[in-house]
PDB file of C-alpha atoms in Angstrom:
ATOM      1  CA  MET M   1     133.879  53.751  12.374  1.00  0.00           C
ATOM      2  CA  ASN M   2     134.862  57.493  12.842  1.00  0.00           C
ATOM      3  CA  GLY M   3     131.359  59.006  12.040  1.00  0.00           C
ATOM      4  CA  ILE M   4     129.851  56.421  14.723  1.00  0.00           C
ATOM      5  CA  TRP M   5     132.139  58.158  17.488  1.00  0.00           C
ATOM      6  CA  ILE M   6     131.341  61.463  15.860  1.00  0.00           C
ATOM      7  CA  PHE M   7     127.565  61.060  16.097  1.00  0.00           C
ATOM      8  CA  LEU M   8     127.661  58.913  19.715  1.00  0.00           C
ATOM      9  CA  SER M   9     129.776  62.183  20.987  1.00  0.00           C
ATOM     10  CA  ILE M  10     127.274  64.379  19.941  1.00  0.00           C
ATOM     11  CA  VAL M  11     124.547  62.399  21.484  1.00  0.00           C
ATOM     12  CA  PHE M  12     126.640  62.480  24.659  1.00  0.00           C
ATOM     13  CA  GLY M  13     127.211  66.206  24.332  1.00  0.00           C
ATOM     14  CA  ALA M  14     123.183  66.812  24.217  1.00  0.00           C
ATOM     15  CA  ALA M  15     122.489  64.787  26.531  1.00  0.00           C
ATOM     16  CA  VAL M  16     124.822  66.491  29.120  1.00  0.00           C
ATOM     17  CA  ILE M  17     123.813  69.803  28.215  1.00  0.00           C
ATOM     18  CA  THR M  18     120.010  69.063  28.289  1.00  0.00           C
ATOM     19  CA  LEU M  19     120.798  67.652  31.652  1.00  0.00           C
ATOM     20  CA  THR M  20     122.673  70.285  32.951  1.00  0.00           C
ATOM     21  CA  VAL M  21     120.024  72.879  31.625  1.00  0.00           C
ATOM     22  CA  LYS M  22     117.612  70.586  33.699  1.00  0.00           C
ATOM     23  CA  VAL M  23     119.675  70.508  36.915  1.00  0.00           C
ATOM     24  CA  TYR M  24     119.701  74.488  36.700  1.00  0.00           C
ATOM     25  CA  LEU M  25     116.092  74.932  35.923  1.00  0.00           C
ATOM     26  CA  MET M  26     115.323  72.811  38.849  1.00  0.00           C
ATOM     27  CA  LYS M  27     117.780  74.150  41.160  1.00  0.00           C
ATOM     28  CA  LYS M  28     116.209  77.587  40.306  1.00  0.00           C
ATOM     29  CA  SER M  29     112.653  76.232  40.743  1.00  0.00           C
ATOM     30  CA  MET M  30     114.031  75.079  44.283  1.00  0.00           C
ATOM     31  CA  ARG M  31     114.752  78.822  45.042  1.00  0.00           C
ATOM     32  CA  GLU M  32     111.925  79.874  43.859  1.00  0.00           C
ATOM     33  CA  ILE M  33     110.057  77.773  45.975  1.00  0.00           C
ATOM     34  CA  SER M  34     112.028  78.418  48.711  1.00  0.00           C
ATOM     35  CA  GLU M  35     111.516  81.913  48.519  1.00  0.00           C
ATOM     36  CA  LYS M  36     108.077  82.088  47.884  1.00  0.00           C
ATOM     37  CA  LEU M  37     107.856  79.965  51.364  1.00  0.00           C
ATOM     38  CA  LYS M  38     109.633  81.931  53.529  1.00  0.00           C
ATOM     39  CA  GLU M  39     107.497  85.010  52.073  1.00  0.00           C
ATOM     40  CA  LYS M  40     104.096  83.410  52.868  1.00  0.00           C
ATOM     41  CA  LEU M  41     105.296  82.119  56.572  1.00  0.00           C
ATOM     42  CA  SER M  42     106.424  85.872  57.068  1.00  0.00           C
ATOM     43  CA  THR M  43     103.680  87.711  55.995  1.00  0.00           C
ATOM     44  CA  ASP M  44      99.790  87.765  57.005  1.00  0.00           C
ATOM     45  CA  THR M  45      98.425  86.429  53.346  1.00  0.00           C
ATOM     46  CA  ASN M  46      96.181  84.137  51.645  1.00  0.00           C
ATOM     47  CA  THR M  47      98.198  83.832  48.369  1.00  0.00           C
ATOM     48  CA  LEU M  48      99.419  80.805  47.392  1.00  0.00           C
ATOM     49  CA  ILE M  49     103.116  79.601  46.153  1.00  0.00           C
ATOM     50  CA  ASP M  50     103.109  80.217  42.272  1.00  0.00           C
ATOM     51  CA  ILE M  51     106.033  79.345  40.302  1.00  0.00           C
ATOM     52  CA  SER M  52     106.932  79.460  37.146  1.00  0.00           C
ATOM     53  CA  SER M  53     108.585  76.015  35.985  1.00  0.00           C
ATOM     54  CA  ALA M  54     106.649  73.598  33.914  1.00  0.00           C
ATOM     55  CA  ASP M  55     108.215  70.486  35.496  1.00  0.00           C
ATOM     56  CA  ARG M  56     105.611  68.049  36.762  1.00  0.00           C
ATOM     57  CA  ASP M  57     107.322  66.893  40.332  1.00  0.00           C
ATOM     58  CA  VAL M  58     108.221  70.399  40.901  1.00  0.00           C
ATOM     59  CA  ARG M  59     104.767  72.102  40.409  1.00  0.00           C
ATOM     60  CA  LYS M  60     103.298  68.977  42.618  1.00  0.00           C
ATOM     61  CA  LEU M  61     106.068  69.764  45.461  1.00  0.00           C
ATOM     62  CA  ALA M  62     104.154  73.299  44.987  1.00  0.00           C
ATOM     63  CA  ALA M  63     100.995  72.004  45.342  1.00  0.00           C
ATOM     64  CA  ASP M  64     101.595  69.531  48.527  1.00  0.00           C
ATOM     65  CA  LEU M  65     103.263  72.998  50.094  1.00  0.00           C
ATOM     66  CA  ASN M  66     100.458  75.157  49.413  1.00  0.00           C
ATOM     67  CA  ARG M  67      97.864  72.071  50.902  1.00  0.00           C
ATOM     68  CA  GLU M  68     100.279  72.321  54.099  1.00  0.00           C
ATOM     69  CA  LEU M  69     100.277  76.175  53.962  1.00  0.00           C
ATOM     70  CA  SER M  70      96.311  76.423  53.792  1.00  0.00           C
ATOM     71  CA  ALA M  71      96.006  73.799  56.520  1.00  0.00           C
ATOM     72  CA  LEU M  72      98.674  75.820  58.498  1.00  0.00           C
ATOM     73  CA  ARG M  73      96.417  79.169  58.147  1.00  0.00           C
ATOM     74  CA  ASN M  74      93.182  77.486  58.957  1.00  0.00           C
ATOM     75  CA  GLU M  75      95.015  76.240  62.073  1.00  0.00           C
ATOM     76  CA  GLN M  76      96.105  80.028  62.821  1.00  0.00           C
ATOM     77  CA  ARG M  77      93.138  81.276  62.428  1.00  0.00           C
ATOM     78  CA  ARG M  78      91.255  78.657  64.562  1.00  0.00           C
ATOM     79  CA  CYS M  79      93.625  79.392  67.269  1.00  0.00           C
ATOM     80  CA  ALA M  80      93.225  83.303  67.221  1.00  0.00           C
ATOM     81  CA  ASN M  81      89.881  83.012  66.861  1.00  0.00           C
ATOM     82  CA  GLY M  82      90.033  80.410  70.140  1.00  0.00           C
ATOM     83  CA  ASP M  83      92.087  82.660  71.989  1.00  0.00           C
ATOM     84  CA  ALA M  84      90.094  86.413  71.147  1.00  0.00           C
ATOM     85  CA  GLU M  85      87.117  84.601  72.673  1.00  0.00           C
ATOM     86  CA  LEU M  86      89.074  83.194  75.861  1.00  0.00           C
ATOM     87  CA  LYS M  87      90.363  86.647  76.223  1.00  0.00           C
ATOM     88  CA  THR M  88      86.865  88.080  75.647  1.00  0.00           C
ATOM     89  CA  ALA M  89      85.277  85.519  78.337  1.00  0.00           C
ATOM     90  CA  ILE M  90      87.746  86.343  80.621  1.00  0.00           C
ATOM     91  CA  THR M  91      86.780  89.862  80.729  1.00  0.00           C
ATOM     92  CA  ASN M  92      83.553  89.304  80.710  1.00  0.00           C
ATOM     93  CA  ILE M  93      83.609  87.071  83.709  1.00  0.00           C
ATOM     94  CA  SER M  94      86.099  89.268  85.723  1.00  0.00           C
ATOM     95  CA  HIS M  95      83.584  92.226  85.030  1.00  0.00           C
ATOM     96  CA  ASP M  96      80.437  90.254  86.219  1.00  0.00           C
ATOM     97  CA  LEU M  97      82.427  89.040  89.415  1.00  0.00           C
ATOM     98  CA  ARG M  98      82.852  92.755  90.353  1.00  0.00           C
ATOM     99  CA  THR M  99      79.364  93.825  91.181  1.00  0.00           C
ATOM    100  CA  PRO M 100      78.608  90.610  93.962  1.00  0.00           C
ATOM    101  CA  LEU M 101      82.225  91.168  95.155  1.00  0.00           C
ATOM    102  CA  THR M 102      81.622  95.056  95.818  1.00  0.00           C
ATOM    103  CA  ALA M 103      78.478  93.676  97.695  1.00  0.00           C
ATOM    104  CA  MET M 104      79.955  91.062  99.266  1.00  0.00           C
ATOM    105  CA  CYS M 105      82.645  93.772 100.557  1.00  0.00           C
ATOM    106  CA  GLY M 106      79.841  96.297 100.967  1.00  0.00           C
ATOM    107  CA  TYR M 107      77.870  93.907 103.537  1.00  0.00           C
ATOM    108  CA  LEU M 108      80.998  92.876 105.258  1.00  0.00           C
ATOM    109  CA  ASP M 109      81.827  96.852 105.880  1.00  0.00           C
ATOM    110  CA  LEU M 110      78.426  97.044 107.700  1.00  0.00           C
ATOM    111  CA  LEU M 111      79.295  93.955 109.674  1.00  0.00           C
ATOM    112  CA  ASP M 112      82.684  95.542 111.106  1.00  0.00           C
ATOM    113  CA  ARG M 113      80.803  98.271 112.416  1.00  0.00           C
ATOM    114  CA  THR M 114      78.515  95.794 114.351  1.00  0.00           C
ATOM    115  CA  GLU M 115      78.708  94.183 117.589  1.00  0.00           C
ATOM    116  CA  LEU M 116      79.840  90.530 117.114  1.00  0.00           C
ATOM    117  CA  PRO M 117      80.899  87.988 119.322  1.00  0.00           C
ATOM    118  CA  GLU M 118      84.718  86.915 119.082  1.00  0.00           C
ATOM    119  CA  SER M 119      83.555  84.077 117.280  1.00  0.00           C
ATOM    120  CA  ALA M 120      81.549  85.729 114.671  1.00  0.00           C
ATOM    121  CA  ARG M 121      84.217  87.928 114.381  1.00  0.00           C
ATOM    122  CA  GLN M 122      86.517  85.404 113.353  1.00  0.00           C
ATOM    123  CA  TYR M 123      84.651  84.314 110.511  1.00  0.00           C
ATOM    124  CA  THR M 124      83.874  87.432 109.204  1.00  0.00           C
ATOM    125  CA  THR M 125      87.681  88.022 109.318  1.00  0.00           C
ATOM    126  CA  GLN M 126      88.222  84.831 107.425  1.00  0.00           C
ATOM    127  CA  ILE M 127      85.341  85.911 104.907  1.00  0.00           C
ATOM    128  CA  ARG M 128      87.170  89.211 104.738  1.00  0.00           C
ATOM    129  CA  ASN M 129      90.523  87.658 103.371  1.00  0.00           C
ATOM    130  CA  ARG M 130      88.811  85.279 100.840  1.00  0.00           C
ATOM    131  CA  ALA M 131      86.995  88.017  99.454  1.00  0.00           C
ATOM    132  CA  ASP M 132      89.740  90.097  99.236  1.00  0.00           C
ATOM    133  CA  ALA M 133      91.559  87.361  97.610  1.00  0.00           C
ATOM    134  CA  MET M 134      89.164  86.914  95.219  1.00  0.00           C
ATOM    135  CA  LYS M 135      89.023  90.598  94.789  1.00  0.00           C
ATOM    136  CA  THR M 136      92.498  90.777  93.710  1.00  0.00           C
ATOM    137  CA  LEU M 137      92.564  87.705  91.149  1.00  0.00           C
ATOM    138  CA  THR M 138      89.538  89.317  89.501  1.00  0.00           C
ATOM    139  CA  GLU M 139      91.249  92.620  89.043  1.00  0.00           C
ATOM    140  CA  GLU M 140      94.621  90.701  87.614  1.00  0.00           C
ATOM    141  CA  LEU M 141      92.234  88.724  85.530  1.00  0.00           C
ATOM    142  CA  PHE M 142      90.543  92.170  83.983  1.00  0.00           C
ATOM    143  CA  ARG M 143      94.248  93.821  83.699  1.00  0.00           C
ATOM    144  CA  TYR M 144      95.481  90.549  81.631  1.00  0.00           C
ATOM    145  CA  SER M 145      92.612  90.476  79.574  1.00  0.00           C
ATOM    146  CA  VAL M 146      92.917  93.919  78.442  1.00  0.00           C
ATOM    147  CA  ALA M 147      96.659  94.235  77.804  1.00  0.00           C
ATOM    148  CA  ALA M 148      96.508  90.861  76.070  1.00  0.00           C
ATOM    149  CA  SER M 149      93.888  92.332  74.087  1.00  0.00           C
ATOM    150  CA  ALA M 150      95.230  95.608  73.298  1.00  0.00           C
ATOM    151  CA  SER M 151      96.347  96.462  69.996  1.00  0.00           C
ATOM    152  CA  LYS M 152      97.206  99.913  69.642  1.00  0.00           C
ATOM    153  CA  PRO M 153      99.565 101.262  72.364  1.00  0.00           C
ATOM    154  CA  ASN M 154      98.948 104.760  73.168  1.00  0.00           C
ATOM    155  CA  LEU M 155     102.570 106.142  72.361  1.00  0.00           C
ATOM    156  CA  SER M 156     104.041 109.686  73.263  1.00  0.00           C
ATOM    157  CA  GLN M 157     107.568 110.736  74.425  1.00  0.00           C
ATOM    158  CA  VAL M 158     108.240 109.594  78.112  1.00  0.00           C
ATOM    159  CA  CYS M 159     111.082 109.963  80.545  1.00  0.00           C
ATOM    160  CA  VAL M 160     111.691 106.816  82.194  1.00  0.00           C
ATOM    161  CA  ASN M 161     113.558 108.325  85.333  1.00  0.00           C
ATOM    162  CA  ASP M 162     110.225 110.389  86.044  1.00  0.00           C
ATOM    163  CA  LEU M 163     108.150 107.244  85.612  1.00  0.00           C
ATOM    164  CA  LEU M 164     109.950 104.960  87.492  1.00  0.00           C
ATOM    165  CA  GLU M 165     110.440 107.358  90.318  1.00  0.00           C
ATOM    166  CA  GLU M 166     106.603 107.591  90.446  1.00  0.00           C
ATOM    167  CA  SER M 167     106.131 104.081  90.776  1.00  0.00           C
ATOM    168  CA  ALA M 168     108.358 103.625  93.456  1.00  0.00           C
ATOM    169  CA  ALA M 169     107.113 106.618  95.372  1.00  0.00           C
ATOM    170  CA  SER M 170     103.204 105.014  95.085  1.00  0.00           C
ATOM    171  CA  PHE M 171     104.692 102.074  97.177  1.00  0.00           C
ATOM    172  CA  TYR M 172     105.615 104.551  99.450  1.00  0.00           C
ATOM    173  CA  GLY M 173     102.832 103.220 102.356  1.00  0.00           C
ATOM    174  CA  ALA M 174     103.150  99.532 101.780  1.00  0.00           C
ATOM    175  CA  ILE M 175     107.427  99.724 101.702  1.00  0.00           C
ATOM    176  CA  SER M 176     107.189 101.658 105.140  1.00  0.00           C
ATOM    177  CA  GLU M 177     105.083  99.143 106.377  1.00  0.00           C
ATOM    178  CA  ARG M 178     107.333  96.236 105.738  1.00  0.00           C
ATOM    179  CA  GLY M 179     110.308  98.172 107.509  1.00  0.00           C
ATOM    180  CA  ILE M 180     112.165  97.933 103.747  1.00  0.00           C
ATOM    181  CA  ILE M 181     114.657 101.228 103.327  1.00  0.00           C
ATOM    182  CA  PRO M 182     114.848 101.186  99.736  1.00  0.00           C
ATOM    183  CA  GLU M 183     117.964 101.813  97.879  1.00  0.00           C
ATOM    184  CA  ILE M 184     117.136 103.517  94.172  1.00  0.00           C
ATOM    185  CA  ASN M 185     119.794 104.132  91.894  1.00  0.00           C
ATOM    186  CA  ILE M 186     118.284 106.083  88.821  1.00  0.00           C
ATOM    187  CA  CYS M 187     121.179 107.409  86.388  1.00  0.00           C
ATOM    188  CA  GLU M 188     121.211 111.573  86.276  1.00  0.00           C
ATOM    189  CA  GLN M 189     120.816 111.033  82.416  1.00  0.00           C
ATOM    190  CA  ARG M 190     117.463 111.519  81.239  1.00  0.00           C
ATOM    191  CA  ILE M 191     116.393 108.491  79.444  1.00  0.00           C
ATOM    192  CA  ILE M 192     113.563 109.590  76.948  1.00  0.00           C
ATOM    193  CA  ARG M 193     111.592 106.915  75.306  1.00  0.00           C
ATOM    194  CA  ILE M 194     108.549 106.721  72.719  1.00  0.00           C
ATOM    195  CA  ALA M 195     106.579 104.585  74.723  1.00  0.00           C
ATOM    196  CA  ASP M 196     102.980 103.763  76.165  1.00  0.00           C
ATOM    197  CA  LYS M 197     103.379 105.800  79.595  1.00  0.00           C
ATOM    198  CA  SER M 198     100.384 103.541  81.306  1.00  0.00           C
ATOM    199  CA  ALA M 199     101.955 100.425  80.595  1.00  0.00           C
ATOM    200  CA  LEU M 200     105.421 101.226  81.774  1.00  0.00           C
ATOM    201  CA  LEU M 201     103.928 102.240  85.116  1.00  0.00           C
ATOM    202  CA  ARG M 202     102.300  99.143  85.165  1.00  0.00           C
ATOM    203  CA  ILE M 203     105.328  96.924  84.089  1.00  0.00           C
ATOM    204  CA  PHE M 204     107.223  98.712  87.097  1.00  0.00           C
ATOM    205  CA  SER M 205     104.501  98.334  89.438  1.00  0.00           C
ATOM    206  CA  ASN M 206     103.749  94.801  89.039  1.00  0.00           C
ATOM    207  CA  ILE M 207     107.380  94.237  89.533  1.00  0.00           C
ATOM    208  CA  ILE M 208     107.673  96.326  93.154  1.00  0.00           C
ATOM    209  CA  GLY M 209     104.512  94.617  94.271  1.00  0.00           C
ATOM    210  CA  ASN M 210     106.068  91.246  93.339  1.00  0.00           C
ATOM    211  CA  ALA M 211     109.285  92.022  95.061  1.00  0.00           C
ATOM    212  CA  LEU M 212     107.715  93.549  98.112  1.00  0.00           C
ATOM    213  CA  LYS M 213     105.650  90.309  98.809  1.00  0.00           C
ATOM    214  CA  TYR M 214     108.769  88.309  98.913  1.00  0.00           C
ATOM    215  CA  SER M 215     111.499  90.621 100.387  1.00  0.00           C
ATOM    216  CA  ASN M 216     113.081  89.827 103.609  1.00  0.00           C
ATOM    217  CA  GLY M 217     113.718  94.006 104.146  1.00  0.00           C
ATOM    218  CA  ASN M 218     115.513  94.513 101.313  1.00  0.00           C
ATOM    219  CA  LEU M 219     114.614  96.210  97.584  1.00  0.00           C
ATOM    220  CA  ILE M 220     117.266  97.917  95.155  1.00  0.00           C
ATOM    221  CA  ILE M 221     115.525  99.336  92.045  1.00  0.00           C
ATOM    222  CA  SER M 222     118.595 100.996  89.316  1.00  0.00           C
ATOM    223  CA  LEU M 223     118.171 102.588  86.259  1.00  0.00           C
ATOM    224  CA  ASN M 224     121.246 102.995  83.815  1.00  0.00           C
ATOM    225  CA  GLU M 225     122.269 105.257  81.027  1.00  0.00           C
ATOM    226  CA  ASP M 226     121.290 102.033  78.263  1.00  0.00           C
ATOM    227  CA  CYS M 227     117.771 101.970  79.769  1.00  0.00           C
ATOM    228  CA  GLU M 228     118.206  98.838  81.734  1.00  0.00           C
ATOM    229  CA  ILE M 229     115.951  98.984  84.637  1.00  0.00           C
ATOM    230  CA  GLU M 230     116.750  96.523  87.694  1.00  0.00           C
ATOM    231  CA  PHE M 231     114.494  95.748  90.624  1.00  0.00           C
ATOM    232  CA  LYS M 232     116.333  93.214  93.136  1.00  0.00           C
ATOM    233  CA  ASN M 233     114.789  91.804  96.528  1.00  0.00           C
ATOM    234  CA  SER M 234     116.147  89.264  98.875  1.00  0.00           C
ATOM    235  CA  ALA M 235     114.704  85.632  97.479  1.00  0.00           C
ATOM    236  CA  ASP M 236     116.176  82.934  99.670  1.00  0.00           C
ATOM    237  CA  ASN M 237     113.452  79.905  98.817  1.00  0.00           C
ATOM    238  CA  LEU M 238     113.379  81.154  95.270  1.00  0.00           C
ATOM    239  CA  GLY M 239     115.262  77.952  92.939  1.00  0.00           C
ATOM    240  CA  LEU M 240     116.117  77.515  89.583  1.00  0.00           C
ATOM    241  CA  ILE M 241     113.433  76.339  89.029  1.00  0.00           C
ATOM    242  CA  SER M 242     111.036  79.034  90.304  1.00  0.00           C
ATOM    243  CA  VAL M 243     112.883  81.622  88.470  1.00  0.00           C
ATOM    244  CA  GLU M 244     112.184  79.887  85.030  1.00  0.00           C
ATOM    245  CA  LYS M 245     108.562  80.188  85.419  1.00  0.00           C
ATOM    246  CA  LEU M 246     107.880  83.431  87.351  1.00  0.00           C
ATOM    247  CA  PHE M 247     106.398  84.940  84.372  1.00  0.00           C
ATOM    248  CA  ASP M 248     104.316  81.848  83.632  1.00  0.00           C
ATOM    249  CA  ARG M 249     100.439  82.598  83.938  1.00  0.00           C
ATOM    250  CA  PHE M 250      99.183  81.707  87.737  1.00  0.00           C
ATOM    251  CA  TYR M 251     102.263  80.357  88.883  1.00  0.00           C
ATOM    252  CA  THR M 252     102.727  81.443  92.441  1.00  0.00           C
ATOM    253  CA  VAL M 253     105.196  80.982  94.880  1.00  0.00           C
ATOM    254  CA  ASN M 254     104.355  78.831  98.153  1.00  0.00           C
ATOM    255  CA  ASP M 255     105.008  81.560 100.573  1.00  0.00           C
ATOM    256  CA  GLY M 256     103.652  84.280  98.335  1.00  0.00           C
ATOM    257  CA  SER M 257     100.624  86.012  99.924  1.00  0.00           C
ATOM    258  CA  GLN M 258      97.538  86.685  98.318  1.00  0.00           C
ATOM    259  CA  SER M 259      99.144  86.134  95.031  1.00  0.00           C
ATOM    260  CA  THR M 260      97.634  85.282  91.869  1.00  0.00           C
ATOM    261  CA  GLY M 261     100.972  84.643  89.745  1.00  0.00           C
ATOM    262  CA  LEU M 262      99.569  87.318  87.124  1.00  0.00           C
ATOM    263  CA  GLY M 263     101.480  90.484  87.836  1.00  0.00           C
ATOM    264  CA  LEU M 264     104.627  89.068  86.501  1.00  0.00           C
ATOM    265  CA  SER M 265     103.000  87.212  83.633  1.00  0.00           C
ATOM    266  CA  ILE M 266     101.504  91.035  82.996  1.00  0.00           C
ATOM    267  CA  ALA M 267     104.676  92.757  82.889  1.00  0.00           C
ATOM    268  CA  LYS M 268     106.163  90.513  80.457  1.00  0.00           C
ATOM    269  CA  LEU M 269     103.286  90.746  78.458  1.00  0.00           C
ATOM    270  CA  LEU M 270     103.762  94.241  78.408  1.00  0.00           C
ATOM    271  CA  THR M 271     107.309  94.892  78.175  1.00  0.00           C
ATOM    272  CA  GLU M 272     107.408  92.400  74.986  1.00  0.00           C
ATOM    273  CA  GLN M 273     104.164  94.618  73.291  1.00  0.00           C
ATOM    274  CA  SER M 274     106.456  97.963  74.187  1.00  0.00           C
ATOM    275  CA  GLY M 275     109.180  96.130  72.189  1.00  0.00           C
ATOM    276  CA  GLY M 276     111.763  95.525  75.278  1.00  0.00           C
ATOM    277  CA  GLN M 277     112.732  92.578  77.201  1.00  0.00           C
ATOM    278  CA  ILE M 278     112.602  91.173  80.560  1.00  0.00           C
ATOM    279  CA  THR M 279     114.443  88.503  82.618  1.00  0.00           C
ATOM    280  CA  ALA M 280     114.655  86.793  86.033  1.00  0.00           C
ATOM    281  CA  ARG M 281     117.901  85.647  87.749  1.00  0.00           C
ATOM    282  CA  ILE M 282     119.154  84.623  91.131  1.00  0.00           C
ATOM    283  CA  GLU M 283     122.279  86.404  92.661  1.00  0.00           C
ATOM    284  CA  ASP M 284     123.717  86.245  95.896  1.00  0.00           C
ATOM    285  CA  GLU M 285     120.231  84.880  97.202  1.00  0.00           C
ATOM    286  CA  MET M 286     118.880  87.999  95.715  1.00  0.00           C
ATOM    287  CA  LEU M 287     115.894  88.188  92.868  1.00  0.00           C
ATOM    288  CA  ALA M 288     117.069  90.211  90.224  1.00  0.00           C
ATOM    289  CA  ILE M 289     114.627  91.348  87.309  1.00  0.00           C
ATOM    290  CA  ARG M 290     115.704  93.067  84.385  1.00  0.00           C
ATOM    291  CA  VAL M 291     113.644  95.355  82.039  1.00  0.00           C
ATOM    292  CA  LYS M 292     115.433  96.192  78.624  1.00  0.00           C
ATOM    293  CA  LEU M 293     113.505  99.255  76.821  1.00  0.00           C
TER     294      LEU M 293
END
């Protein structure tokens, strides 16, 4: 009888040891699959998950994940190719539209120097307005496609203080015409960054240009020692929903004059390409756009 109990104890112990080893190996395989999956998803590689386990179920799981990875990569490749084709098409269309638009504006200039009846003058004014709006949209489309397609920024050491002052100064004429007295607060400490100078100028110019479209007479530009640049202007009719959509492509506020809805989208795209962050909020009926570099 004792012999039977000893035998059963040995069998049970062996079963426990076998099961323990199997569970350990399975958990090890799961960790291996998890690590390999994270690696494949975080890197641009065509290699698949390869595991050391000989367990049939574990290897089947790895094979299923590899099939999904292959399908995901094919979809990503298809989307990337489609996005590249769309950007190329936008660039080509924008470029092709420039020639007839330039010719149209040239003929309008000739008409402006010609004696015309008042009724005809009203028509040419309307045509001029539409042509200018089309020209603005074409230019913004071209700039957006160029910004979206840029792969390697032209990096150099830049002084953010100087670039911000340069951008604000370039709008002196438009600011004066609107009767706006800007409040500019730039810290005395020189803020130096490694960045694309033209990209930063475009970011600042697009945000200031957007502010001038909607400002009722105020514009506040500030830069602090942490390289946080803030642009504030009045926004009486801008609600929370509008603020959340400000950086969406082609989104425009109803009262925006000749607005394409691409200016802030380009600013956001270039800011993120520069490794920065851009946010917008409403504060005391003022729209505040903050860029952190």
